[in-house]
Amino acid sequence: MGTFKERDVIDGVDVVCGECVGDGFLRKRIASECDMGRCSFCEHIRPCMPVEKLADEVARILDNFYGTGPVIRTASAQGLGKYVHAGYPLDFTVAELLCCNSEGPLTSTLVGLLTVSTEDGEPRFEADALYMRRSMRPTDVEEKWQEFKSGVMHRSRFFNDHGKAFLDWLFEGIHHLQDENNQEVVRLFEVEDGWELYRGRYCPPSSDPKNILVSPETELAAPPKEKARAGRMNPVGVPVFYGAFDRDTCIAELRPSVGGMVLTGAFQLLLDARVLDFGVLENIFDAEPMSCFDPDYQMKMKRRQFLRTLHSKISSPVTPDQDQEYLFTQVIAEYLSTQVEPPIDGVMFASVQHQDGINIALFSRLLAGIPYQERTDDDPIRSNGPFPSGVLYVPDTLVAHKIGCVTFEVEQLVINGDTVIRDWRYEQDPYGEWDY
C-alpha cells in the first residue's frame, strides 16, 4: 500500500477524514499519516487524504482480491431455475470495503471515480457489473507446512529454528482467535464446570481384566513416563492423557476386535485447563476484523485460510506403518505446551473413528498437577499414581463393553489402469475460487 503522507491537500481537491470511513485500519492510517484539511463530507478539520488517492487504493484492492461474479444456476423446490450472475453491485462492494453506507456520498463519489473512462476510453470498472471476493489459495503457506514436516521428519526435530519460526508465525495471537459465535479457539475448562472425560482399555478375549477391575484409577490413567509409548501428541517417554467426551468415541478410538472387551471410566479435572479446540479453528475470525487496506492483508488471510484446514491435518488417521507421521503433531503439541504464553494444556480434535466424536489430549504438565500459572521449563514429568495429578479417576464409573460387531464407512474409488484414485467429481477443494 502506498503512503498516505500527502502534502498537497488544497482547496478544490475533495478530501476525506478518517471519521468518515468505517475501516479501522484505514482510519488509523489517515489519522497518523495525513495532513490536516477540511473534510469534503463532514466539513470537520481533521487529518484528511485526497479522495482520488483513496479511489486508487480501492481500485488496487478490487484488482487484487475481487472479480466479476460467475454465472450460476438458481435452484428451488420446483427444480433448477434460470442462470444468473453471482455477486454484488459496485457501490455495495466499495461500501463493504470502507465499512460505510452504500448510499452515502463518499461511496457515490468513489464509484464515480472508479467508473470514469480512462485515456483509452474504457472505465476501470463497470458500473453495472456484479463483484465477488476471490478466495485465496495459500499455496505458499502449504509449501512452508510441507517444509516444516520434512524438516521435523527427515532433518532436525530438536533445535529446528526454521520449524519454530514457522510455528511462531502460524500460532501468533492464537488466544485471541474465535469463531462467528464468539467461541474462542483456546477454551478454558474450569474445574467447577464438572467436565467428565472418558478413557478406556481394550482387553482381548484371552486376557484377564482383573488388574483394571481392581485398580481402574491407575490402569485407565495415562501411563507413567517409563511406559509411555509414542502417540499422536507425544514422543516415547512423555505421558499424555488421551480421552474422549463420550464412551462410544472412547471405544471406537481403541479399534477393538470382535469378541474382545473394552473397559471405560470417567475422569475429572482437578486443575483448570486451557485447551486448543481445532474444531473451532475451522471457522475462525480475528477478534479485530482484517482490512484490505493493510499491506499484510494477503498473508494474514492466507494464514487464516490455512489454519482452517489444520484440523483435518492434525486428526487424519495414521496406520501403524506410518508412525513417522506423528512427528510433526508431536512437535506442535510440545510447542503449544512450552512456547505459547499462557501455555496450552491440551488439544481437542475430531475423532476419525466415530462420527461426531471429539477427542482430547492433555499434556504432561497438566498431568504433573502444576497449575499453568506456576509452570516452568524445569517441571518434572509425572503421571497418575502416587504423584499429584491434574486429572483424577471418578470412582464407580467403570463400565465393561463387550464388542459384538464393528461397522465401517467406505468410499468407492476409481480404478484407472494400474492405479486407484479418488473420483475427482466428488473431490472438494477447500480453497475454491469464490467466497460465497
PDB file of C-alpha atoms in Angstrom, residues 109-366:
ATOM      1  CA  THR A 109     -18.040   9.752  -5.141  1.00  0.00           C
ATOM      2  CA  LEU A 110     -15.681   6.777  -5.194  1.00  0.00           C
ATOM      3  CA  VAL A 111     -17.900   4.772  -7.551  1.00  0.00           C
ATOM      4  CA  GLY A 112     -17.946   7.773  -9.870  1.00  0.00           C
ATOM      5  CA  LEU A 113     -14.146   7.908  -9.907  1.00  0.00           C
ATOM      6  CA  LEU A 114     -13.845   4.143 -10.411  1.00  0.00           C
ATOM      7  CA  THR A 115     -16.215   4.082 -13.379  1.00  0.00           C
ATOM      8  CA  VAL A 116     -14.998   7.176 -15.218  1.00  0.00           C
ATOM      9  CA  SER A 117     -13.468   6.489 -18.614  1.00  0.00           C
ATOM     10  CA  THR A 118      -9.675   6.396 -18.757  1.00  0.00           C
ATOM     11  CA  GLU A 119      -7.400   7.594 -21.566  1.00  0.00           C
ATOM     12  CA  ASP A 120      -8.179   4.531 -23.660  1.00  0.00           C
ATOM     13  CA  GLY A 121     -11.891   5.232 -23.384  1.00  0.00           C
ATOM     14  CA  GLU A 122     -12.617   2.285 -21.070  1.00  0.00           C
ATOM     15  CA  PRO A 123     -13.635   2.614 -17.408  1.00  0.00           C
ATOM     16  CA  ARG A 124     -11.557   0.903 -14.759  1.00  0.00           C
ATOM     17  CA  PHE A 125     -14.668  -0.881 -13.509  1.00  0.00           C
ATOM     18  CA  GLU A 126     -18.137  -1.445 -14.918  1.00  0.00           C
ATOM     19  CA  ALA A 127     -20.862   0.370 -13.024  1.00  0.00           C
ATOM     20  CA  ASP A 128     -23.465  -2.337 -13.669  1.00  0.00           C
ATOM     21  CA  ALA A 129     -21.221  -5.391 -13.091  1.00  0.00           C
ATOM     22  CA  LEU A 130     -21.507  -7.649 -10.052  1.00  0.00           C
ATOM     23  CA  TYR A 131     -18.377  -8.286  -7.999  1.00  0.00           C
ATOM     24  CA  MET A 132     -17.271 -11.020  -5.627  1.00  0.00           C
ATOM     25  CA  ARG A 133     -14.231 -11.550  -3.460  1.00  0.00           C
ATOM     26  CA  ARG A 134     -11.918 -14.267  -4.708  1.00  0.00           C
ATOM     27  CA  SER A 135     -10.880 -16.992  -2.315  1.00  0.00           C
ATOM     28  CA  MET A 136      -7.149 -17.009  -1.615  1.00  0.00           C
ATOM     29  CA  ARG A 137      -5.258 -20.221  -2.145  1.00  0.00           C
ATOM     30  CA  PRO A 138      -2.500 -20.294   0.491  1.00  0.00           C
ATOM     31  CA  THR A 139      -0.136 -22.330  -1.652  1.00  0.00           C
ATOM     32  CA  ASP A 140       2.924 -20.613  -0.210  1.00  0.00           C
ATOM     33  CA  VAL A 141       1.758 -21.445   3.320  1.00  0.00           C
ATOM     34  CA  GLU A 142       1.154 -25.046   2.266  1.00  0.00           C
ATOM     35  CA  GLU A 143       4.733 -25.119   0.958  1.00  0.00           C
ATOM     36  CA  LYS A 144       6.002 -23.842   4.316  1.00  0.00           C
ATOM     37  CA  TRP A 145       3.930 -26.524   6.036  1.00  0.00           C
ATOM     38  CA  GLN A 146       5.475 -29.259   3.900  1.00  0.00           C
ATOM     39  CA  GLU A 147       8.947 -27.839   4.593  1.00  0.00           C
ATOM     40  CA  PHE A 148       8.153 -27.880   8.319  1.00  0.00           C
ATOM     41  CA  LYS A 149       7.011 -31.522   8.183  1.00  0.00           C
ATOM     42  CA  SER A 150      10.013 -32.568   6.115  1.00  0.00           C
ATOM     43  CA  GLY A 151      12.416 -30.785   8.442  1.00  0.00           C
ATOM     44  CA  VAL A 152      10.947 -32.455  11.516  1.00  0.00           C
ATOM     45  CA  MET A 153      10.725 -35.923   9.961  1.00  0.00           C
ATOM     46  CA  HIS A 154      13.943 -36.073   7.955  1.00  0.00           C
ATOM     47  CA  ARG A 155      16.358 -33.452   9.266  1.00  0.00           C
ATOM     48  CA  SER A 156      16.332 -31.888  12.716  1.00  0.00           C
ATOM     49  CA  ARG A 157      13.469 -32.279  15.126  1.00  0.00           C
ATOM     50  CA  PHE A 158      15.257 -30.577  18.017  1.00  0.00           C
ATOM     51  CA  PHE A 159      16.771 -27.095  17.725  1.00  0.00           C
ATOM     52  CA  ASN A 160      14.935 -26.582  14.443  1.00  0.00           C
ATOM     53  CA  ASP A 161      14.971 -22.798  14.119  1.00  0.00           C
ATOM     54  CA  HIS A 162      13.064 -22.808  10.834  1.00  0.00           C
ATOM     55  CA  GLY A 163      10.351 -25.009  12.318  1.00  0.00           C
ATOM     56  CA  LYS A 164       9.976 -22.809  15.384  1.00  0.00           C
ATOM     57  CA  ALA A 165       9.832 -19.651  13.268  1.00  0.00           C
ATOM     58  CA  PHE A 166       7.040 -21.191  11.190  1.00  0.00           C
ATOM     59  CA  LEU A 167       5.047 -22.211  14.278  1.00  0.00           C
ATOM     60  CA  ASP A 168       5.610 -18.765  15.848  1.00  0.00           C
ATOM     61  CA  TRP A 169       4.063 -17.202  12.751  1.00  0.00           C
ATOM     62  CA  LEU A 170       1.274 -19.769  12.432  1.00  0.00           C
ATOM     63  CA  PHE A 171       0.065 -19.617  16.045  1.00  0.00           C
ATOM     64  CA  GLU A 172       0.667 -15.914  16.671  1.00  0.00           C
ATOM     65  CA  GLY A 173      -2.254 -14.478  18.640  1.00  0.00           C
ATOM     66  CA  ILE A 174      -3.907 -17.896  18.984  1.00  0.00           C
ATOM     67  CA  HIS A 175      -5.511 -16.858  22.290  1.00  0.00           C
ATOM     68  CA  HIS A 176      -7.408 -14.064  20.521  1.00  0.00           C
ATOM     69  CA  LEU A 177      -8.966 -16.107  17.709  1.00  0.00           C
ATOM     70  CA  GLN A 178     -12.656 -17.019  17.838  1.00  0.00           C
ATOM     71  CA  ASP A 179     -15.450 -18.235  15.581  1.00  0.00           C
ATOM     72  CA  GLU A 180     -18.560 -16.394  14.406  1.00  0.00           C
ATOM     73  CA  ASN A 181     -20.349 -17.378  17.646  1.00  0.00           C
ATOM     74  CA  ASN A 182     -17.576 -15.792  19.725  1.00  0.00           C
ATOM     75  CA  GLN A 183     -16.319 -19.201  20.858  1.00  0.00           C
ATOM     76  CA  GLU A 184     -12.604 -18.824  21.465  1.00  0.00           C
ATOM     77  CA  VAL A 185     -10.146 -21.253  19.887  1.00  0.00           C
ATOM     78  CA  VAL A 186      -8.358 -21.685  23.220  1.00  0.00           C
ATOM     79  CA  ARG A 187     -11.057 -22.739  25.657  1.00  0.00           C
ATOM     80  CA  LEU A 188     -10.746 -22.584  29.426  1.00  0.00           C
ATOM     81  CA  PHE A 189     -12.009 -25.794  31.041  1.00  0.00           C
ATOM     82  CA  GLU A 190     -12.685 -24.883  34.660  1.00  0.00           C
ATOM     83  CA  VAL A 191     -12.858 -27.461  37.436  1.00  0.00           C
ATOM     84  CA  GLU A 192     -16.130 -26.079  38.754  1.00  0.00           C
ATOM     85  CA  ASP A 193     -17.868 -26.888  35.445  1.00  0.00           C
ATOM     86  CA  GLY A 194     -17.578 -30.604  36.244  1.00  0.00           C
ATOM     87  CA  TRP A 195     -16.231 -31.837  32.906  1.00  0.00           C
ATOM     88  CA  GLU A 196     -16.043 -35.622  32.578  1.00  0.00           C
ATOM     89  CA  LEU A 197     -13.560 -37.191  30.181  1.00  0.00           C
ATOM     90  CA  TYR A 198     -13.569 -40.872  29.257  1.00  0.00           C
ATOM     91  CA  ARG A 199     -10.657 -43.200  28.806  1.00  0.00           C
ATOM     92  CA  GLY A 200     -10.621 -46.929  28.111  1.00  0.00           C
ATOM     93  CA  ARG A 201      -8.533 -50.070  27.827  1.00  0.00           C
ATOM     94  CA  TYR A 202      -9.052 -52.902  25.358  1.00  0.00           C
ATOM     95  CA  CYS A 203      -8.968 -56.454  26.687  1.00  0.00           C
ATOM     96  CA  PRO A 204      -8.554 -59.218  24.071  1.00  0.00           C
ATOM     97  CA  PRO A 205     -10.674 -62.357  24.595  1.00  0.00           C
ATOM     98  CA  SER A 206      -7.707 -64.231  26.087  1.00  0.00           C
ATOM     99  CA  SER A 207      -6.685 -61.516  28.574  1.00  0.00           C
ATOM    100  CA  ASP A 208      -7.632 -61.129  32.234  1.00  0.00           C
ATOM    101  CA  PRO A 209      -9.165 -57.724  33.117  1.00  0.00           C
ATOM    102  CA  LYS A 210      -8.619 -58.246  36.854  1.00  0.00           C
ATOM    103  CA  ASN A 211      -5.986 -55.519  37.226  1.00  0.00           C
ATOM    104  CA  ILE A 212      -8.279 -52.946  35.620  1.00  0.00           C
ATOM    105  CA  LEU A 213     -11.261 -54.052  37.706  1.00  0.00           C
ATOM    106  CA  VAL A 214      -9.268 -53.788  40.917  1.00  0.00           C
ATOM    107  CA  SER A 215      -7.374 -50.547  40.160  1.00  0.00           C
ATOM    108  CA  PRO A 216      -9.146 -48.544  37.432  1.00  0.00           C
ATOM    109  CA  GLU A 217      -7.719 -45.300  38.836  1.00  0.00           C
ATOM    110  CA  THR A 218      -4.211 -46.356  37.770  1.00  0.00           C
ATOM    111  CA  GLU A 219      -4.860 -48.868  34.975  1.00  0.00           C
ATOM    112  CA  LEU A 220      -7.057 -46.478  32.973  1.00  0.00           C
ATOM    113  CA  ALA A 221      -4.962 -43.393  33.698  1.00  0.00           C
ATOM    114  CA  ALA A 222      -2.238 -42.038  31.452  1.00  0.00           C
ATOM    115  CA  PRO A 223       0.763 -44.390  31.661  1.00  0.00           C
ATOM    116  CA  PRO A 224       3.831 -43.480  33.724  1.00  0.00           C
ATOM    117  CA  LYS A 225       6.694 -41.996  31.755  1.00  0.00           C
ATOM    118  CA  GLU A 226       8.562 -45.328  31.806  1.00  0.00           C
ATOM    119  CA  LYS A 227       5.731 -46.989  29.863  1.00  0.00           C
ATOM    120  CA  ALA A 228       4.544 -44.085  27.704  1.00  0.00           C
ATOM    121  CA  ARG A 229       4.587 -45.112  24.050  1.00  0.00           C
ATOM    122  CA  ALA A 230       4.688 -42.635  21.178  1.00  0.00           C
ATOM    123  CA  GLY A 231       1.316 -41.247  20.167  1.00  0.00           C
ATOM    124  CA  ARG A 232      -0.240 -38.518  18.086  1.00  0.00           C
ATOM    125  CA  MET A 233       0.694 -35.838  20.614  1.00  0.00           C
ATOM    126  CA  ASN A 234       3.659 -37.322  22.485  1.00  0.00           C
ATOM    127  CA  PRO A 235       7.041 -38.973  21.872  1.00  0.00           C
ATOM    128  CA  VAL A 236       8.191 -42.060  23.770  1.00  0.00           C
ATOM    129  CA  GLY A 237       8.575 -41.393  27.496  1.00  0.00           C
ATOM    130  CA  VAL A 238       6.302 -38.345  27.684  1.00  0.00           C
ATOM    131  CA  PRO A 239       2.877 -39.254  29.127  1.00  0.00           C
ATOM    132  CA  VAL A 240      -0.218 -37.657  27.635  1.00  0.00           C
ATOM    133  CA  PHE A 241      -3.815 -38.282  28.681  1.00  0.00           C
ATOM    134  CA  TYR A 242      -5.780 -39.314  25.588  1.00  0.00           C
ATOM    135  CA  GLY A 243      -9.506 -39.278  26.222  1.00  0.00           C
ATOM    136  CA  ALA A 244     -12.882 -38.537  24.701  1.00  0.00           C
ATOM    137  CA  PHE A 245     -16.037 -36.713  25.709  1.00  0.00           C
ATOM    138  CA  ASP A 246     -18.220 -39.841  25.477  1.00  0.00           C
ATOM    139  CA  ARG A 247     -17.764 -43.584  25.922  1.00  0.00           C
ATOM    140  CA  ASP A 248     -18.699 -44.517  22.341  1.00  0.00           C
ATOM    141  CA  THR A 249     -15.875 -42.393  20.930  1.00  0.00           C
ATOM    142  CA  CYS A 250     -13.524 -43.763  23.556  1.00  0.00           C
ATOM    143  CA  ILE A 251     -14.333 -47.332  22.458  1.00  0.00           C
ATOM    144  CA  ALA A 252     -14.077 -46.562  18.739  1.00  0.00           C
ATOM    145  CA  GLU A 253     -10.645 -44.950  19.130  1.00  0.00           C
ATOM    146  CA  LEU A 254      -9.274 -48.206  20.562  1.00  0.00           C
ATOM    147  CA  ARG A 255     -10.300 -50.050  17.362  1.00  0.00           C
ATOM    148  CA  PRO A 256     -11.204 -53.209  19.311  1.00  0.00           C
ATOM    149  CA  SER A 257     -11.615 -56.625  17.723  1.00  0.00           C
ATOM    150  CA  VAL A 258     -14.894 -58.526  17.731  1.00  0.00           C
ATOM    151  CA  GLY A 259     -15.164 -60.781  20.775  1.00  0.00           C
ATOM    152  CA  GLY A 260     -12.975 -58.599  22.950  1.00  0.00           C
ATOM    153  CA  MET A 261     -13.952 -56.256  25.753  1.00  0.00           C
ATOM    154  CA  VAL A 262     -13.359 -52.590  26.481  1.00  0.00           C
ATOM    155  CA  LEU A 263     -13.389 -51.133  29.981  1.00  0.00           C
ATOM    156  CA  THR A 264     -14.084 -47.398  30.188  1.00  0.00           C
ATOM    157  CA  GLY A 265     -14.070 -44.974  33.074  1.00  0.00           C
ATOM    158  CA  ALA A 266     -14.664 -41.293  33.690  1.00  0.00           C
ATOM    159  CA  PHE A 267     -12.037 -38.784  34.751  1.00  0.00           C
ATOM    160  CA  GLN A 268     -12.386 -35.254  36.037  1.00  0.00           C
ATOM    161  CA  LEU A 269     -10.114 -32.238  36.025  1.00  0.00           C
ATOM    162  CA  LEU A 270      -8.529 -31.131  39.278  1.00  0.00           C
ATOM    163  CA  LEU A 271      -6.970 -28.064  37.672  1.00  0.00           C
ATOM    164  CA  ASP A 272      -8.276 -25.516  35.202  1.00  0.00           C
ATOM    165  CA  ALA A 273      -7.015 -26.323  31.711  1.00  0.00           C
ATOM    166  CA  ARG A 274      -6.506 -24.229  28.593  1.00  0.00           C
ATOM    167  CA  VAL A 275      -7.384 -26.431  25.615  1.00  0.00           C
ATOM    168  CA  LEU A 276      -6.960 -25.546  21.933  1.00  0.00           C
ATOM    169  CA  ASP A 277     -10.102 -26.626  20.057  1.00  0.00           C
ATOM    170  CA  PHE A 278      -9.127 -27.492  16.477  1.00  0.00           C
ATOM    171  CA  GLY A 279     -12.831 -27.728  15.595  1.00  0.00           C
ATOM    172  CA  VAL A 280     -13.321 -24.031  16.365  1.00  0.00           C
ATOM    173  CA  LEU A 281     -10.184 -23.295  14.352  1.00  0.00           C
ATOM    174  CA  GLU A 282     -12.058 -24.384  11.199  1.00  0.00           C
ATOM    175  CA  ASN A 283     -14.366 -21.357  11.452  1.00  0.00           C
ATOM    176  CA  ILE A 284     -12.115 -18.702  12.909  1.00  0.00           C
ATOM    177  CA  PHE A 285     -12.401 -14.976  12.619  1.00  0.00           C
ATOM    178  CA  ASP A 286      -9.989 -12.484  14.100  1.00  0.00           C
ATOM    179  CA  ALA A 287     -11.268 -10.521  17.068  1.00  0.00           C
ATOM    180  CA  GLU A 288     -10.277  -7.405  15.108  1.00  0.00           C
ATOM    181  CA  PRO A 289     -11.577  -7.569  11.517  1.00  0.00           C
ATOM    182  CA  MET A 290      -8.966  -7.760   8.772  1.00  0.00           C
ATOM    183  CA  SER A 291      -8.626  -4.803   6.485  1.00  0.00           C
ATOM    184  CA  CYS A 292      -7.911  -4.990   2.772  1.00  0.00           C
ATOM    185  CA  PHE A 293      -6.040  -1.708   3.222  1.00  0.00           C
ATOM    186  CA  ASP A 294      -3.476  -3.454   5.429  1.00  0.00           C
ATOM    187  CA  PRO A 295      -0.341  -4.211   3.337  1.00  0.00           C
ATOM    188  CA  ASP A 296      -0.096  -7.565   5.170  1.00  0.00           C
ATOM    189  CA  TYR A 297      -3.724  -8.439   4.444  1.00  0.00           C
ATOM    190  CA  GLN A 298      -2.988 -11.092   1.836  1.00  0.00           C
ATOM    191  CA  MET A 299      -0.599 -13.084   4.027  1.00  0.00           C
ATOM    192  CA  LYS A 300      -2.845 -12.715   7.074  1.00  0.00           C
ATOM    193  CA  MET A 301      -5.780 -14.027   5.078  1.00  0.00           C
ATOM    194  CA  LYS A 302      -3.739 -16.939   3.745  1.00  0.00           C
ATOM    195  CA  ARG A 303      -2.676 -17.780   7.288  1.00  0.00           C
ATOM    196  CA  ARG A 304      -6.295 -17.817   8.401  1.00  0.00           C
ATOM    197  CA  GLN A 305      -7.296 -19.953   5.430  1.00  0.00           C
ATOM    198  CA  PHE A 306      -4.547 -22.430   6.250  1.00  0.00           C
ATOM    199  CA  LEU A 307      -5.442 -22.548   9.951  1.00  0.00           C
ATOM    200  CA  ARG A 308      -8.970 -23.514   8.946  1.00  0.00           C
ATOM    201  CA  THR A 309      -7.571 -26.655   7.296  1.00  0.00           C
ATOM    202  CA  LEU A 310      -5.216 -27.533  10.149  1.00  0.00           C
ATOM    203  CA  HIS A 311      -7.860 -29.600  11.948  1.00  0.00           C
ATOM    204  CA  SER A 312      -8.004 -32.156   9.143  1.00  0.00           C
ATOM    205  CA  LYS A 313      -4.196 -32.323   9.025  1.00  0.00           C
ATOM    206  CA  ILE A 314      -3.966 -32.917  12.771  1.00  0.00           C
ATOM    207  CA  SER A 315      -6.750 -35.513  13.012  1.00  0.00           C
ATOM    208  CA  SER A 316      -6.060 -37.520   9.836  1.00  0.00           C
ATOM    209  CA  PRO A 317      -5.714 -41.267  10.532  1.00  0.00           C
ATOM    210  CA  VAL A 318      -2.250 -42.788  10.742  1.00  0.00           C
ATOM    211  CA  THR A 319      -1.649 -46.501  10.156  1.00  0.00           C
ATOM    212  CA  PRO A 320       0.853 -48.462  12.280  1.00  0.00           C
ATOM    213  CA  ASP A 321       3.453 -48.394   9.491  1.00  0.00           C
ATOM    214  CA  GLN A 322       3.279 -44.579   9.310  1.00  0.00           C
ATOM    215  CA  ASP A 323       4.361 -43.693  12.847  1.00  0.00           C
ATOM    216  CA  GLN A 324       6.735 -41.054  11.469  1.00  0.00           C
ATOM    217  CA  GLU A 325       3.637 -39.040  10.538  1.00  0.00           C
ATOM    218  CA  TYR A 326       3.181 -38.428  14.283  1.00  0.00           C
ATOM    219  CA  LEU A 327       6.435 -36.467  14.483  1.00  0.00           C
ATOM    220  CA  PHE A 328       5.025 -33.144  13.304  1.00  0.00           C
ATOM    221  CA  THR A 329       1.953 -33.378  15.563  1.00  0.00           C
ATOM    222  CA  GLN A 330       4.234 -34.224  18.491  1.00  0.00           C
ATOM    223  CA  VAL A 331       6.326 -31.138  17.776  1.00  0.00           C
ATOM    224  CA  ILE A 332       3.191 -28.983  17.567  1.00  0.00           C
ATOM    225  CA  ALA A 333       1.980 -30.343  20.919  1.00  0.00           C
ATOM    226  CA  GLU A 334       5.343 -29.628  22.531  1.00  0.00           C
ATOM    227  CA  TYR A 335       5.362 -26.134  21.030  1.00  0.00           C
ATOM    228  CA  LEU A 336       1.859 -25.321  22.319  1.00  0.00           C
ATOM    229  CA  SER A 337       2.679 -26.532  25.827  1.00  0.00           C
ATOM    230  CA  THR A 338       6.064 -24.821  26.160  1.00  0.00           C
ATOM    231  CA  GLN A 339       6.347 -21.910  23.720  1.00  0.00           C
ATOM    232  CA  VAL A 340       2.906 -20.282  23.847  1.00  0.00           C
ATOM    233  CA  GLU A 341       2.074 -17.787  26.577  1.00  0.00           C
ATOM    234  CA  PRO A 342      -0.008 -18.549  28.542  1.00  0.00           C
ATOM    235  CA  PRO A 343       0.821 -22.222  27.916  1.00  0.00           C
ATOM    236  CA  ILE A 344      -1.766 -24.547  26.426  1.00  0.00           C
ATOM    237  CA  ASP A 345      -2.609 -27.676  28.425  1.00  0.00           C
ATOM    238  CA  GLY A 346      -4.143 -29.803  25.696  1.00  0.00           C
ATOM    239  CA  VAL A 347      -5.942 -30.012  22.379  1.00  0.00           C
ATOM    240  CA  MET A 348      -9.345 -31.167  21.146  1.00  0.00           C
ATOM    241  CA  PHE A 349      -9.834 -32.679  17.700  1.00  0.00           C
ATOM    242  CA  ALA A 350     -12.387 -34.721  15.783  1.00  0.00           C
ATOM    243  CA  SER A 351     -12.397 -38.490  16.009  1.00  0.00           C
ATOM    244  CA  VAL A 352     -11.791 -40.255  12.701  1.00  0.00           C
ATOM    245  CA  GLN A 353     -13.137 -43.488  14.186  1.00  0.00           C
ATOM    246  CA  HIS A 354     -16.523 -42.256  15.433  1.00  0.00           C
ATOM    247  CA  GLN A 355     -18.719 -39.738  13.624  1.00  0.00           C
ATOM    248  CA  ASP A 356     -19.252 -36.513  15.599  1.00  0.00           C
ATOM    249  CA  GLY A 357     -16.937 -37.783  18.338  1.00  0.00           C
ATOM    250  CA  ILE A 358     -14.390 -35.445  19.919  1.00  0.00           C
ATOM    251  CA  ASN A 359     -11.025 -36.494  21.321  1.00  0.00           C
ATOM    252  CA  ILE A 360      -8.975 -34.616  23.873  1.00  0.00           C
ATOM    253  CA  ALA A 361      -5.268 -34.889  24.651  1.00  0.00           C
ATOM    254  CA  LEU A 362      -3.982 -33.345  27.885  1.00  0.00           C
ATOM    255  CA  PHE A 363      -0.267 -32.627  28.025  1.00  0.00           C
ATOM    256  CA  SER A 364       2.249 -33.844  30.581  1.00  0.00           C
ATOM    257  CA  ARG A 365       2.486 -30.677  32.645  1.00  0.00           C
ATOM    258  CA  LEU A 366      -1.197 -30.799  33.488  1.00  0.00           C
TER     259      LEU A 366
END
